[in-house]
XYZ file of C-alpha atoms in Angstrom:
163
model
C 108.194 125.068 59.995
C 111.055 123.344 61.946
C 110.793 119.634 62.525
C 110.185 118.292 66.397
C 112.277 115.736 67.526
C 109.142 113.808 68.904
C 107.879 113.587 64.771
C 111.535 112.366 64.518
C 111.047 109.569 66.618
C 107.287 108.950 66.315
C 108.035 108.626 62.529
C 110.541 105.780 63.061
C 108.080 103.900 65.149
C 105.285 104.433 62.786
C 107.801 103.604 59.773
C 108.314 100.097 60.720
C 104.612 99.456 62.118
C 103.022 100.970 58.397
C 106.128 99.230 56.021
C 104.672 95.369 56.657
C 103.542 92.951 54.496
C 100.186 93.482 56.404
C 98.300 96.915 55.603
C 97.606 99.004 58.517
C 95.484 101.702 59.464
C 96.241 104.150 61.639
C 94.656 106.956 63.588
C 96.209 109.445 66.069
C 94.225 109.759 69.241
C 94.772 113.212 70.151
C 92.357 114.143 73.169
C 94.477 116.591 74.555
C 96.565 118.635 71.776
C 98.095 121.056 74.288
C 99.386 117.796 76.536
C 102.220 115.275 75.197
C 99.624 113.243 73.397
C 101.525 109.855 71.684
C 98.895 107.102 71.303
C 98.282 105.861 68.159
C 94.887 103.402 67.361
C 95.939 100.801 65.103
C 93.349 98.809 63.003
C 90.781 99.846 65.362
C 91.845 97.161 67.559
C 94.879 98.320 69.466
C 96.636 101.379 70.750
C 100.424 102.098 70.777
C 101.940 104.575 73.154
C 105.305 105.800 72.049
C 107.941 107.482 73.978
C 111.433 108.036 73.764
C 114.366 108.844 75.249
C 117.292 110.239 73.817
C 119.720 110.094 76.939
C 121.732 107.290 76.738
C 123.919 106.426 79.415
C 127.002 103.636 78.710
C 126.966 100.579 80.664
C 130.633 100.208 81.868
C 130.677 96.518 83.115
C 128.809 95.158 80.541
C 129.052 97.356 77.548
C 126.127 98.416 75.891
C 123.779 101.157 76.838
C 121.252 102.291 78.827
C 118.210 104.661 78.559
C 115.826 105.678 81.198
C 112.088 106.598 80.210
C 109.904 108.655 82.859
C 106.292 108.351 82.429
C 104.211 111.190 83.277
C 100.290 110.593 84.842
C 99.373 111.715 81.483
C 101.059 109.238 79.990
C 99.999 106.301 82.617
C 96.520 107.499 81.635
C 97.000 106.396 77.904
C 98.533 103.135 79.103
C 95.724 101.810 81.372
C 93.578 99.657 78.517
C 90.430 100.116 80.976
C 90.383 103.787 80.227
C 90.577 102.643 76.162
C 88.627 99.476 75.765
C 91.347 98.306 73.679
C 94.908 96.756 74.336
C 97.650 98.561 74.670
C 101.365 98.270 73.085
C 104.457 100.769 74.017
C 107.219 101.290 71.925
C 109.798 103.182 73.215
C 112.686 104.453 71.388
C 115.656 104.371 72.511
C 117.517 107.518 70.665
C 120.167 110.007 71.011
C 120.528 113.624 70.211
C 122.455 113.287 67.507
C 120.773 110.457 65.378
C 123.797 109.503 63.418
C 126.186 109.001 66.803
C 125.801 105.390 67.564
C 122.757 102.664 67.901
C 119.250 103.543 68.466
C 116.639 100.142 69.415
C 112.737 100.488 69.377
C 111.698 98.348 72.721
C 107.987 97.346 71.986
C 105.981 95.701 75.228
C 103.154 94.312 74.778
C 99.861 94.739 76.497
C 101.004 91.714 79.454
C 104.043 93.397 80.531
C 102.673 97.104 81.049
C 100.533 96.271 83.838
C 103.433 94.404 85.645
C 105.874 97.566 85.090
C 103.442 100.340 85.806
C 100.788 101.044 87.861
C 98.763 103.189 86.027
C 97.041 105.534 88.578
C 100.135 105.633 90.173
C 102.474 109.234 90.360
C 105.285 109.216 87.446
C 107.118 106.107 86.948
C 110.226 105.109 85.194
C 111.666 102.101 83.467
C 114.959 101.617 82.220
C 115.867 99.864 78.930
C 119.363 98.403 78.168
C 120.854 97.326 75.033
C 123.801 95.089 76.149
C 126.925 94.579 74.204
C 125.363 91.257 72.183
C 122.596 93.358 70.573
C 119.735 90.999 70.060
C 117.985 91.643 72.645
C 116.941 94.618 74.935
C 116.655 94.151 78.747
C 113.612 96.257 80.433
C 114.700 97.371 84.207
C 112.108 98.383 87.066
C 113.351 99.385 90.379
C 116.944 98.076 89.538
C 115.910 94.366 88.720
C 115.556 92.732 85.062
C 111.639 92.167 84.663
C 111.698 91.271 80.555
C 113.880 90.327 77.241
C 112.409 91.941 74.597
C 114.137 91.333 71.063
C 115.110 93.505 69.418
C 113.637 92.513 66.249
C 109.812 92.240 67.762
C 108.714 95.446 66.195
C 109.435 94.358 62.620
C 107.641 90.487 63.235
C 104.606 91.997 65.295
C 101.273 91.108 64.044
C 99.177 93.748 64.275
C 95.582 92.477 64.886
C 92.139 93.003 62.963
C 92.093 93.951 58.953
């Protein structure tokens, strides 16, 4: 059986979140098999949506790179923590097609920034996430204007609550 790019990318997130000092557990929340289902419950006390895109776009001013990330109702659904009773993380991966053709960046937001990007009963949504030319950091976009720095190395030093 062929491997999906989504395991491709789901597998890097859940590489770096399971390969710290700190055991995890992890369960897959799958409500819906025949929809896009990504949210994974971590320790029992938080989810983590991932998504990715693998559609980057160069940044010509700047340098760097951009990727856009469209978030379906289905996926605003898995965001909104009132609908989980637990916080909720996204980590999306920013990819490419061909995954040894240049940089790839996980950008992980945490459960304060969601609610400021998204509205979550809202129609589909998109954010945009740039990796500028200086690397350490990854700048989240929502209707053309800078709303966070996220660095890039937040997925490695996040503490995952509970065990």
């Amino acid at each position: 059986m062929a491997i999906k790019v989504f395991e491709l990318f789901h597998g890097a997130v859940l590489t770096k979140v399971l390969r710290s000092e700190k055991p995890v557990s992890l369960r897959l929340v799958e409500t819906r098999p025949k929809e896009n289902w990504s949210t994974y419950t971590l320790n029992d006390t938080v989810d983590l949506l991932i998504s990715y895109s693998r559609q980057p776009r160069p940044l010509s001013r700047q340098g760097g790179t951009s990727w856009t990330f469209v978030f379906s109702e289905n996926q605003l659904r898995q965001l909104d923590p009132s609908r989980r009773g637990r916080p909720v993380w996204a980590a999306l991966v920013c990819g490419r097609k061909s995954i040894d053709r240049g940089d790839m960046h996980i950008c992980l937001l945490d459960p304060d920034q969601l609610p400021q990007l998204l509205d979550f009963c809202g129609p589909p949504q998109s954010l945009t996430v740039r990796a500028p030319g200086d690397r350490r950091s990854l700048r989240v976009f929502k209707d053309r204007r800078e709303r966070f720095v996220v660095p890039q190395s937040r997925i490695d030093r996040w503490e995952i609550p509970g065990r």
